[in-house]
Short mmCIF file of C-alpha atoms in Angstrom, two decimals:
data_model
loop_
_atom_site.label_atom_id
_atom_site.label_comp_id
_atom_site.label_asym_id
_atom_site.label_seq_id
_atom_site.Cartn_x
_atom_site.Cartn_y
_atom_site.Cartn_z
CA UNK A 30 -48.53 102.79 -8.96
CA UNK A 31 -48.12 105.72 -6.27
CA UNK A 32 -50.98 104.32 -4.20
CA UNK A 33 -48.95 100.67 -4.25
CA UNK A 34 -45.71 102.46 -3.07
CA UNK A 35 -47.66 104.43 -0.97
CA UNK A 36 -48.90 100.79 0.79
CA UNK A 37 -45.46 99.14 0.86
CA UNK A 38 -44.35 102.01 2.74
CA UNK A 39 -47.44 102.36 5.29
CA UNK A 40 -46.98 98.88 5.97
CA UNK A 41 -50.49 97.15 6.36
CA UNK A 42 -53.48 99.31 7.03
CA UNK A 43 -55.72 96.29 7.15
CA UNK A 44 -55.30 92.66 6.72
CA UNK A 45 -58.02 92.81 3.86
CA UNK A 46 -55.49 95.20 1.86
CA UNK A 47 -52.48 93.54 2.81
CA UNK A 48 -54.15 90.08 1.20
CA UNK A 49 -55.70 91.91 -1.74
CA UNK A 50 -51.69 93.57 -2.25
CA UNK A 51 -49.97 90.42 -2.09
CA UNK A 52 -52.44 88.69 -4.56
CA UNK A 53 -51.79 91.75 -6.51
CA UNK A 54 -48.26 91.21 -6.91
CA UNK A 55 -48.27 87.24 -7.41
CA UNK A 56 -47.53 86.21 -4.14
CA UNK A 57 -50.80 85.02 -3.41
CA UNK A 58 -50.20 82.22 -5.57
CA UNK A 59 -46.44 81.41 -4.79
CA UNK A 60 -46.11 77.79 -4.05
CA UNK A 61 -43.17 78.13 -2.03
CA UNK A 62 -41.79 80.81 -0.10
CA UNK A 63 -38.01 81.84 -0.39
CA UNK A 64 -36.46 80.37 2.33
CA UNK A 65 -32.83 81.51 3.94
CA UNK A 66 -30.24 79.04 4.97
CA UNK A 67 -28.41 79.73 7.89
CA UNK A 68 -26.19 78.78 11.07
CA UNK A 69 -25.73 78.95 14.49
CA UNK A 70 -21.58 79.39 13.77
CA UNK A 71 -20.31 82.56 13.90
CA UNK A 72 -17.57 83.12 11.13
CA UNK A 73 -14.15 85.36 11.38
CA UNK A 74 -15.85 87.21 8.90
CA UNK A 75 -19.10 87.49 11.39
CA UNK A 76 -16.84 88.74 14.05
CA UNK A 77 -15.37 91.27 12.50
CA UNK A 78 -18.75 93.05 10.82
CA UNK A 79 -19.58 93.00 14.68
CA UNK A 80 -16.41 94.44 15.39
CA UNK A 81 -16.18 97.20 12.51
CA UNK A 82 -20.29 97.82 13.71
CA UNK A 83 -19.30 98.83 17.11
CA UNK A 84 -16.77 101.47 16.30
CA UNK A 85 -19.64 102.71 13.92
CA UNK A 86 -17.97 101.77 10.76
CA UNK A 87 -20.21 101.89 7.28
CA UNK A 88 -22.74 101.90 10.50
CA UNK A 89 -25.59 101.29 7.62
CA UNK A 90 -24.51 98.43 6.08
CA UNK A 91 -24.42 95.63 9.07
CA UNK A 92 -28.05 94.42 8.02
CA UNK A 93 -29.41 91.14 7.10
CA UNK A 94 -32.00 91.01 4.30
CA UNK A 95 -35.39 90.41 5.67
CA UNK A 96 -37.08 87.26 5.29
CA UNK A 97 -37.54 83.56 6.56
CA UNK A 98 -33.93 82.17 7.11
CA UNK A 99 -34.13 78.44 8.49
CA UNK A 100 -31.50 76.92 11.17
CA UNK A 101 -30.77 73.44 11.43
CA UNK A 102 -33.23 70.89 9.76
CA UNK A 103 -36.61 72.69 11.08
CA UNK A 104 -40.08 70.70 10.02
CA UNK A 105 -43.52 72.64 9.83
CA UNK A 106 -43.88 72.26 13.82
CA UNK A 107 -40.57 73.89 14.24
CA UNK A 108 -40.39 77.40 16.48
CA UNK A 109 -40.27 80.77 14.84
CA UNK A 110 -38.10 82.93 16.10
CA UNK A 111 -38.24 87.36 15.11
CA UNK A 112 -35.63 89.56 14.61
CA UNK A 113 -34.12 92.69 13.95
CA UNK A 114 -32.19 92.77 10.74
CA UNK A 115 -28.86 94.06 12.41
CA UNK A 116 -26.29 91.79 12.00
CA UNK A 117 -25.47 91.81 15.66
CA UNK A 118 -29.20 91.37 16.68
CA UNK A 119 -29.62 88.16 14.18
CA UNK A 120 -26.09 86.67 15.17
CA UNK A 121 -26.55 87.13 18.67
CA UNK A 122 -30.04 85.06 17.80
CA UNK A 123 -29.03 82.03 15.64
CA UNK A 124 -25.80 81.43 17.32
CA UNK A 125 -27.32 81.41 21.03
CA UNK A 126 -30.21 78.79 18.89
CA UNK A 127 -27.41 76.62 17.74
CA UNK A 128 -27.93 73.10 17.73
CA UNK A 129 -31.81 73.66 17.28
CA UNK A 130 -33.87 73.19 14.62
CA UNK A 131 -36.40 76.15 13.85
CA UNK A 132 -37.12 79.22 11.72
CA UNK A 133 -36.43 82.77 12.29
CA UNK A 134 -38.26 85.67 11.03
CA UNK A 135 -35.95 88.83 10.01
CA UNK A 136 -38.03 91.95 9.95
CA UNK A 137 -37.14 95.37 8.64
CA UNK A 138 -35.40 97.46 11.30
CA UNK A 139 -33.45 99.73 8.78
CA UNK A 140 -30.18 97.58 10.25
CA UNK A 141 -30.86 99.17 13.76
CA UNK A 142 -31.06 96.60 17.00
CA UNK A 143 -33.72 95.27 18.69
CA UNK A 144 -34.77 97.63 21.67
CA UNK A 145 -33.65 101.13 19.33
CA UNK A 146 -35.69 99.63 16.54
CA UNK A 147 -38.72 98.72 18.91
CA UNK A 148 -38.54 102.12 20.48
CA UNK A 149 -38.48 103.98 16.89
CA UNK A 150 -41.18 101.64 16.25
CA UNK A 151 -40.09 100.01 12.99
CA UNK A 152 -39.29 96.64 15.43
CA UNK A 153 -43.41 96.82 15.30
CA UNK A 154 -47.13 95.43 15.04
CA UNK A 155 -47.06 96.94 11.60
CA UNK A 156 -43.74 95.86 10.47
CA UNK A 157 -44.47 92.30 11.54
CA UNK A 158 -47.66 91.56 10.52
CA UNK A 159 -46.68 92.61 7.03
CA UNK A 160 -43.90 90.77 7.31
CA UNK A 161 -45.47 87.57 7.95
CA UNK A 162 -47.74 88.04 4.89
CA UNK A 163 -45.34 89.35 2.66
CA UNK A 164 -42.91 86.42 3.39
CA UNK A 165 -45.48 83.61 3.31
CA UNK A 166 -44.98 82.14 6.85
CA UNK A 167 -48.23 80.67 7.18
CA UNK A 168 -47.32 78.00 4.46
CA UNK A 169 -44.24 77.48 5.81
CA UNK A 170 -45.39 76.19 9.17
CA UNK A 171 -48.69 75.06 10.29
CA UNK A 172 -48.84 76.57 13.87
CA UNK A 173 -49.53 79.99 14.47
CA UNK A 174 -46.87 81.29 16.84
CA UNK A 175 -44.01 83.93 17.06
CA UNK A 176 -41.07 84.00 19.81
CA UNK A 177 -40.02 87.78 20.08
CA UNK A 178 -36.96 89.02 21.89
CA UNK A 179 -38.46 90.47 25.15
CA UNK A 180 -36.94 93.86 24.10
CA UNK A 181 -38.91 94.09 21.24
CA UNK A 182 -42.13 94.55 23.27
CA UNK A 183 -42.04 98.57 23.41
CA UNK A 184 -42.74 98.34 19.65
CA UNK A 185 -45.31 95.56 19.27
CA UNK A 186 -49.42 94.53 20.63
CA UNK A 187 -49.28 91.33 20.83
CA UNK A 188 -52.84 91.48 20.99
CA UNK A 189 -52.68 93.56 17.57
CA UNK A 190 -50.23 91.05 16.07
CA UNK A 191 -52.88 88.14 16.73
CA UNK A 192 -55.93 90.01 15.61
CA UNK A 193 -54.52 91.15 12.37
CA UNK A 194 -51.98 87.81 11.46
CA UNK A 195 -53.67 85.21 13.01
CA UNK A 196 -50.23 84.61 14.87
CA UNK A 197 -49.62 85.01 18.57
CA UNK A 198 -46.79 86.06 20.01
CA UNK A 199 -44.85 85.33 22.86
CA UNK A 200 -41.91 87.43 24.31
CA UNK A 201 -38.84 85.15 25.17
CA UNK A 202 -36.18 85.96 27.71
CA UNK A 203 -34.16 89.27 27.68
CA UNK A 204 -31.01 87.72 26.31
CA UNK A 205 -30.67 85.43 23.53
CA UNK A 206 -28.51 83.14 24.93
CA UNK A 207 -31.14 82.40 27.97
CA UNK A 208 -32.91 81.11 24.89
CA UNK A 209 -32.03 77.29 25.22
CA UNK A 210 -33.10 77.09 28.86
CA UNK A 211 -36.48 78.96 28.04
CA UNK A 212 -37.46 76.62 25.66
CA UNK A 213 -37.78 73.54 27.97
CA UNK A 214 -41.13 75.15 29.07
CA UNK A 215 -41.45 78.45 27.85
CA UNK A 216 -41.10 80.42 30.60
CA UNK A 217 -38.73 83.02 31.89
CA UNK A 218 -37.72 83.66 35.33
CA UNK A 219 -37.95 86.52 36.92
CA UNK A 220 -34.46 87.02 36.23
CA UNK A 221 -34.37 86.42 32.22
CA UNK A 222 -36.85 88.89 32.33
CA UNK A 223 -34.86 91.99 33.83
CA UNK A 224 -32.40 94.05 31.36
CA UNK A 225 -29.18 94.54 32.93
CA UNK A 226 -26.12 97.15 32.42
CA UNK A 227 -23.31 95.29 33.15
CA UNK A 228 -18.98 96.56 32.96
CA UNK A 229 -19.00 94.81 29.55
CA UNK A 230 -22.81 95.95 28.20
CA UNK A 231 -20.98 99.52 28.75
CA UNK A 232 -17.30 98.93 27.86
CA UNK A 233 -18.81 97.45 24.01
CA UNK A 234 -21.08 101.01 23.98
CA UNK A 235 -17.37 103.00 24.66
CA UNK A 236 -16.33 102.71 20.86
CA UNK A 237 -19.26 104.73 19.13
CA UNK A 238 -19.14 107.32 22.15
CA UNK A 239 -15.41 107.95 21.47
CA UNK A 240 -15.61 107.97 17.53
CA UNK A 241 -18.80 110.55 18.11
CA UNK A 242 -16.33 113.47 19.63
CA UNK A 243 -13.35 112.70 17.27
CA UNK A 244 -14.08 115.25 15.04
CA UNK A 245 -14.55 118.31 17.67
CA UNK A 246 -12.09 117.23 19.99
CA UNK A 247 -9.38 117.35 17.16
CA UNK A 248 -10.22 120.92 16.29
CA UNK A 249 -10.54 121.43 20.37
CA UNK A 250 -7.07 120.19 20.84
CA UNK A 251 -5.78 121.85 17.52
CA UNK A 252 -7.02 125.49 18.45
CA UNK A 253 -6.06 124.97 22.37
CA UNK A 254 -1.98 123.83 20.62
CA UNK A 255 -1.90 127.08 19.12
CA UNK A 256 -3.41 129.16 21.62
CA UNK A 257 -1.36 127.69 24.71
CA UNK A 258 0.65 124.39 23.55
CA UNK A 259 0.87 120.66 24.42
CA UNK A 260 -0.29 120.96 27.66
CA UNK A 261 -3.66 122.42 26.78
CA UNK A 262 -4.29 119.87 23.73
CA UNK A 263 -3.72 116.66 25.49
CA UNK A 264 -6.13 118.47 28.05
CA UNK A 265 -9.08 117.95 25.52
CA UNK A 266 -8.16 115.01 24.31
CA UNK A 267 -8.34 113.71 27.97
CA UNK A 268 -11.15 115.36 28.39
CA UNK A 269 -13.00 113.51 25.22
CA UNK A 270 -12.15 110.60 26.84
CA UNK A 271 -12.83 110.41 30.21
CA UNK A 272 -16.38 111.83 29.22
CA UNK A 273 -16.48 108.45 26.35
CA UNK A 274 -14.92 106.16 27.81
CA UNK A 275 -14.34 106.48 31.42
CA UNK A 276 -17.52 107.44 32.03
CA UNK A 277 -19.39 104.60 30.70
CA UNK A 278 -17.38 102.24 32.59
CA UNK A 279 -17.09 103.81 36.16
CA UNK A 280 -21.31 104.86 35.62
CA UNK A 281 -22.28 102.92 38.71
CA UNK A 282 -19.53 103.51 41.19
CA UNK A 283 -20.00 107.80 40.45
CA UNK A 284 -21.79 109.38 42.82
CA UNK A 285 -25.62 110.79 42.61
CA UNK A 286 -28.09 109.61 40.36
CA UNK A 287 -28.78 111.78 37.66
CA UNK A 288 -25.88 111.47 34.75
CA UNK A 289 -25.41 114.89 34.44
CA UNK A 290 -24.12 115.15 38.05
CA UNK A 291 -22.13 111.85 37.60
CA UNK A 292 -20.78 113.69 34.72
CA UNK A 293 -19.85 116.55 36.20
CA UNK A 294 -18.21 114.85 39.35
CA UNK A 295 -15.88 113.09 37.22
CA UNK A 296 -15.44 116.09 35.52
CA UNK A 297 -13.79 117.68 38.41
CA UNK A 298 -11.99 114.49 39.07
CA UNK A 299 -10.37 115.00 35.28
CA UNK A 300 -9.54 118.55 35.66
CA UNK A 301 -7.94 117.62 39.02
CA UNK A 302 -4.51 116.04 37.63
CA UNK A 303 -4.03 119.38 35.02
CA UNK A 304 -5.09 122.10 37.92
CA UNK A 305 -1.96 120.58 39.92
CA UNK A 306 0.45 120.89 37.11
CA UNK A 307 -0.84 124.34 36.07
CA UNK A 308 -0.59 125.07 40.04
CA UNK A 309 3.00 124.00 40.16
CA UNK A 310 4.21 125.72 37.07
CA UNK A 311 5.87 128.83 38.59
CA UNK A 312 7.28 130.38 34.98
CA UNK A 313 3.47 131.87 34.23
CA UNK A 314 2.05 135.36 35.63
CA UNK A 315 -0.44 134.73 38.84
CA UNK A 316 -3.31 136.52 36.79
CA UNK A 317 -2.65 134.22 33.61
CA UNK A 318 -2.33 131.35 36.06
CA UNK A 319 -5.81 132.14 38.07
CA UNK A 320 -7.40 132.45 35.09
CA UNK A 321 -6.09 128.83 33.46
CA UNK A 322 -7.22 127.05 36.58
CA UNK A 323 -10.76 128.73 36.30
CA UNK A 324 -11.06 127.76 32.87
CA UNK A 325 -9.80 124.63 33.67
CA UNK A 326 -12.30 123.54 35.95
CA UNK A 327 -15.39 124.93 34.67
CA UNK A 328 -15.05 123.84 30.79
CA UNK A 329 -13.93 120.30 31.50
CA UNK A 330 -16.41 119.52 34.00
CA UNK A 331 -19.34 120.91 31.77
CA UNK A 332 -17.82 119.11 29.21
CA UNK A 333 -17.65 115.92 30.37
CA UNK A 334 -21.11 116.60 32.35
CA UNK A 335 -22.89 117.17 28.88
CA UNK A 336 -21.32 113.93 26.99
CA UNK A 337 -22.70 112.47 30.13
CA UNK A 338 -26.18 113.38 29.52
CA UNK A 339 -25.64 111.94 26.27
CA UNK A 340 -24.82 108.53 27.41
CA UNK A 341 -28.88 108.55 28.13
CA UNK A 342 -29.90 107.13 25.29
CA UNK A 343 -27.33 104.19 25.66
CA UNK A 344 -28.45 103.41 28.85
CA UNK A 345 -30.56 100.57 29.74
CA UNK A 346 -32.78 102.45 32.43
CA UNK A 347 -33.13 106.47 31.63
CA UNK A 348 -36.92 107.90 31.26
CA UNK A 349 -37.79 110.55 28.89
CA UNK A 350 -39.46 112.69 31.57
CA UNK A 351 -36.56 112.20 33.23
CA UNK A 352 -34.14 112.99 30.86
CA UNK A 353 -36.19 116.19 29.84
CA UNK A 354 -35.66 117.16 33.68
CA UNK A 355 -31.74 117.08 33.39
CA UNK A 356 -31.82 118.66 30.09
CA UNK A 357 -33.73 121.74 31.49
CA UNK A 358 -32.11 121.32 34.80
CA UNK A 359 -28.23 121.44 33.84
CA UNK A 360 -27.51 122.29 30.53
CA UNK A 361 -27.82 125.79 31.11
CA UNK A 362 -25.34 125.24 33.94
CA UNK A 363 -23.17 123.41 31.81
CA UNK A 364 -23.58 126.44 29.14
CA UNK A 365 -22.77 129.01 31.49
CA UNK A 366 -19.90 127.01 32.74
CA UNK A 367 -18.14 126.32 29.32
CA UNK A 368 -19.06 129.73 28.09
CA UNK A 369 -17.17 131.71 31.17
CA UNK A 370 -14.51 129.13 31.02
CA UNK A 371 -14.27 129.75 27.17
CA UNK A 372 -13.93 134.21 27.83
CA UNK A 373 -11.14 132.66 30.68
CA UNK A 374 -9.34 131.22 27.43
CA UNK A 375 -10.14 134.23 25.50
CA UNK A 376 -8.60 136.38 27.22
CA UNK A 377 -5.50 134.64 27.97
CA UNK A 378 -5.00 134.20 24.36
CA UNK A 379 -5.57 137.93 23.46
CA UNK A 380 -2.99 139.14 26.03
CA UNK A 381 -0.81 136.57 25.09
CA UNK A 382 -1.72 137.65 20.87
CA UNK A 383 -1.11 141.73 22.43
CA UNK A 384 2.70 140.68 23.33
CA UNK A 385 3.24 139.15 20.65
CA UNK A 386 2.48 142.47 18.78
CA UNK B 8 -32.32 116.06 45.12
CA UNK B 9 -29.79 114.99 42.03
CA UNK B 10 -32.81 112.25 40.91
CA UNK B 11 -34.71 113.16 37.88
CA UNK B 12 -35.91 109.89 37.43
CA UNK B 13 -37.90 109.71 40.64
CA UNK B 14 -41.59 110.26 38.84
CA UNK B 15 -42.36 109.44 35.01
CA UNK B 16 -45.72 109.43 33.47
CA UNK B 17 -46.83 105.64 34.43
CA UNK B 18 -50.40 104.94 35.16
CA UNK B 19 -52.18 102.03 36.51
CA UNK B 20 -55.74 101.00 36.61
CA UNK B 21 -55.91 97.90 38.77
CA UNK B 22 -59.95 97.55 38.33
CA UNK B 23 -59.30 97.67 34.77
CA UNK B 24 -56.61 94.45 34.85
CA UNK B 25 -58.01 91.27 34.02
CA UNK B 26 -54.42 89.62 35.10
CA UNK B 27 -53.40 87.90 31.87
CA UNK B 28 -49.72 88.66 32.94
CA UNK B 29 -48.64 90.57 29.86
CA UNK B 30 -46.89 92.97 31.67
CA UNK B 31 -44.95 91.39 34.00
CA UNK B 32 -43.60 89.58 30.96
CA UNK B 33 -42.26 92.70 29.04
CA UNK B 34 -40.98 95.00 31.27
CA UNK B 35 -37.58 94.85 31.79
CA UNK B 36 -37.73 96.22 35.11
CA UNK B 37 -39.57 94.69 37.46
CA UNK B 38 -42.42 97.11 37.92
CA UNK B 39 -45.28 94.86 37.87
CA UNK B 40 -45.09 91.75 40.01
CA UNK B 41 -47.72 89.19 39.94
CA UNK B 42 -50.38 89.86 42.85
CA UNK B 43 -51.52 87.45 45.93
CA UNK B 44 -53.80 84.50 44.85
CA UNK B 45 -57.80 85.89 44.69
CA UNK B 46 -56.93 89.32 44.19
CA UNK B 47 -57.07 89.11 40.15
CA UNK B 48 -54.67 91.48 39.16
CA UNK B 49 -51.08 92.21 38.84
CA UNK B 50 -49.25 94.79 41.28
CA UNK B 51 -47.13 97.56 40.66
CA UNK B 52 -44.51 96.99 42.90
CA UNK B 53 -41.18 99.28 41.36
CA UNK B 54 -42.87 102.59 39.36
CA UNK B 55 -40.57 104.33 40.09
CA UNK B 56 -37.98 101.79 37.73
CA UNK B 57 -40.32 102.59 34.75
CA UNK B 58 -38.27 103.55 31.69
CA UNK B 59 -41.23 104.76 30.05
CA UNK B 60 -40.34 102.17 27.17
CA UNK B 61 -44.25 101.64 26.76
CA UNK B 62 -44.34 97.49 26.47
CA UNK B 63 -46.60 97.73 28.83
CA UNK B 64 -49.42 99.66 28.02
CA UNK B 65 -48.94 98.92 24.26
CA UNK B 66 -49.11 95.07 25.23
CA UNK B 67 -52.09 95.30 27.82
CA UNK B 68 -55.23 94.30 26.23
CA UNK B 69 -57.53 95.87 28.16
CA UNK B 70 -55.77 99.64 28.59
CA UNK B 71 -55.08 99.20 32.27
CA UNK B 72 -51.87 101.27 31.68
CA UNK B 73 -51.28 104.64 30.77
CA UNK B 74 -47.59 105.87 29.61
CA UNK B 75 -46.23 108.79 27.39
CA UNK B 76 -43.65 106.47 26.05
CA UNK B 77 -40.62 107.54 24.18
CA UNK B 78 -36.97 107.22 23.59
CA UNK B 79 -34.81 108.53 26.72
CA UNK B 80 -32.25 110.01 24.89
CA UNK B 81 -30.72 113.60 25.42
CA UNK B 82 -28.94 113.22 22.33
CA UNK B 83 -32.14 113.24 20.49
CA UNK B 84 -34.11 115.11 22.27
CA UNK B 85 -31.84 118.31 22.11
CA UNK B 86 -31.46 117.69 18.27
CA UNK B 87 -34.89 117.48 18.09
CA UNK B 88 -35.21 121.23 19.88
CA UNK B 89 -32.09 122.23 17.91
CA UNK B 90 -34.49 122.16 14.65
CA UNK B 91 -37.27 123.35 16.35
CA UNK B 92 -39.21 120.17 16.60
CA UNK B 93 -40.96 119.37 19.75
CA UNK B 94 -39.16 117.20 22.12
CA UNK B 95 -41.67 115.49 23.26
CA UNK B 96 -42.92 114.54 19.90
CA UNK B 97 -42.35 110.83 17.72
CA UNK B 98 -40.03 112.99 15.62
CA UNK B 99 -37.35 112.70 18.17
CA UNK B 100 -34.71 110.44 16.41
CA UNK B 101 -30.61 109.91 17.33
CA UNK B 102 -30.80 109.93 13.39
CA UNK B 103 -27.72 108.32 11.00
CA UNK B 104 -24.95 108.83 13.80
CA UNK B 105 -26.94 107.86 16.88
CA UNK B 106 -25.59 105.56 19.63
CA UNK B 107 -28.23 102.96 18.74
CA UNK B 108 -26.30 99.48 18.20
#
């Protein structure tokens, strides 16, 4: 029983054990697999899962359960289609294959998308050639290929696929909805082929960024309220969002390349707006005063510098060698930055504590 | 100066390619562009675009590409050092409240 679990959860070592499992269990012998229904119509209902998935909402539950799912009236020469089994992933699929009649295979992602789940690797050879036996696709049609979503490829041989399924696979365009014009001939232009990070592919990321920092910048802007007021809170709420939100969407017009700069530029550009106010505010001591403005503009640039590193991973175009540079390269800036910044704040809120006493 | 991204770990072996086309097909940059007619394999054109995402060398049949491929992420990778796992290593994961959508 343990070594069965144990080979569900490997995946498939070898086709020879994946075929002698799946007799094992009965499904050898099925005489028809379980097919799906669905549509290329996205419902209110669709919308709003898509919706409620972007601000990170019940973030585990947006998944589709794997298996064959048919669209239209498809026949045993019909196209199958793979993908992810994130609700966004598979809608994005069947409703840019509306109005055509094929198959499409959901996988087991763990209801994470397409390019994430290929670079964790459960969007993989292993995943899909077990998936193809476990579901029974070879009775369902009687060719022997697989269209995969370009982005897929970091995860999967093809070579690997075809040598251990039989099936071949060939990666369609970038985008799903380039899907109808690549299937006149099968072939993407150079153009369907590159990944893009366009004002909207960032603006739909800003959600989940924001809803990250909610937490900390509450307690931020809580503490800063009692130490020195308003004016301090709506500081780090500001800050929380310009590195969340504003970021993201002015990414290509900031200057330099490496986010962590970027970051840190716009950081400046943030503080800018409360140094002048805290400037102009003649009712505070010149020390206290000196010391605001240098806490001002070293903890919200590092701030906004670090959430800027950690737009990385949402990008469409960041390395890992490269993002292990700017780790090693600027956060210990950014540390030293916040940390003096933070001794600033310290210290105006013991003297202010002292006269108190 | 202010460009980590200008070298990565990519490595082509051009005697090695036998020009099936594999990778201009899954690389979302643009790195490898189909060569001239007679010279039988594919150039590399843009390396310094490479995202590291490994479709490349994990889709080449014949191992004409190298790449220590892996998940660009700061997020993860700094978690991943956090709890004293190795940055570098497959371990590296955004986990439940990643950015991955």
């Amino acid at each position: 029983m343990d070594t069965k679990n144990k080979d569900i959860c490997d995946s498939s070592d070898t086709k020879a054990d994946t075929s002698q499992f799946i007799t094992m269990i009965g499904l050898g012998d099925s005489p028809a697999p379980e097919i799906h229904e669905t549509t290329g119509t996205l419902t209110f209902s669709d919308h709003l899962d898509h919706f409620l998935a972007r601000w990170g909402f019940r973030r585990s539950e947006h998944i589709v359960e794997p298996g064959i799912y048919k669209l239209g009236d498809p026949d045993p020469d019909s196209p199958v289609f793979v993908s992810a089994n994130y609700t966004l992933s598979f809608d994005a699929l069947r409703s840019s294959l509306a109005g055509i009649d094929c198959y499409i295979l959901v996988i087991d992602t763990k209801g994470i998308n397409v390019w994430c789940a290929a670079g964790k690797g459960t969007f993989g050879t292993d995943e899909i050639v077990w998936r193809i036996k476990w579901s029974g696709l070879d009775k369902v049609v009687n060719h022997s290929n697989l269209i995969l979503p370009q982005l897929g490829a970091p995860g999967v041989s093809a070579h690997e696929v075809k040598r251990r399924s039989g099936f071949k696979v060939e990666y369609g365009p970038v985008r799903a909805k380039d899907l109808p014009e690549y299937l006149r001939n099968h072939t993407a232009t150079p153009e369907m082929r590159k990944v893009r990070f366009t004002f909207w592919d960032r603006l739909v990321l800003t959600p989940i960024e924001f809803v990250h920092v909610v937490k900390p910048t509450l307690v931020a802007a809580i503490l800063l309220y009692l130490l020195s007021g308003p004016f301090a809170a709506f500081a780090a709420v500001a800050t929380a969002f310009s590195g969340t939100v504003l970021f993201p969407v002015l990414l290509p017009f900031l200057p330099a390349h490496d986010l962590s700069v970027k970051g840190i530029i716009l950081g400046w550009l943030t503080a800018l707006p409360f140094g002048i106010v805290l400037a102009a505010n003649t009712q505070l001591p010149l020390w206290e005063e000196i010391l605001a403005l240098i806490s001002l503009f070293l903890i919200i640039p590092a701030v906004i510098g670090f959430l800027a590193l950690n737009f990385t991973g949402c990008t469409t175009y960041t390395s890992r060698t490269g993002v292990k540079k700017e780790i090693f390269r600027y956060v210990p800036y950014m540390a030293l930055k916040a940390g003096t910044g933070t001794l600033c704040l310290v210290i105006i809120g013991a003297s202010r504590l002292m006269g108190m006493i | 100066m202010f460009n980590s991204y200008k070298e990565n770990t990519l490595q082509y072996y051009p005697e090695k390619c036998i020009n099936c086309l594999m990778c201009t097909k899954v690389c979302p940059h643009g790195v490898f562009t189909e060569g001239e007619k007679g010279k039988g394999h594919v150039e590399l054109t843009r390396p310094e675009k490479c995202m590291e995402c490994g479709a490349c060398a994990g889709n080449c049949p014949v191992e004409a590409i190298e790449v220590e491929s892996g998940v660009g992420c700061a997020w993860a990778m700094i978690g991943a050092a956090l709890k004293g796992k190795d940055m570098d290593s497959d371990a590296v994961c955004c986990g439940e409240d990643g950015c991955c959508q």
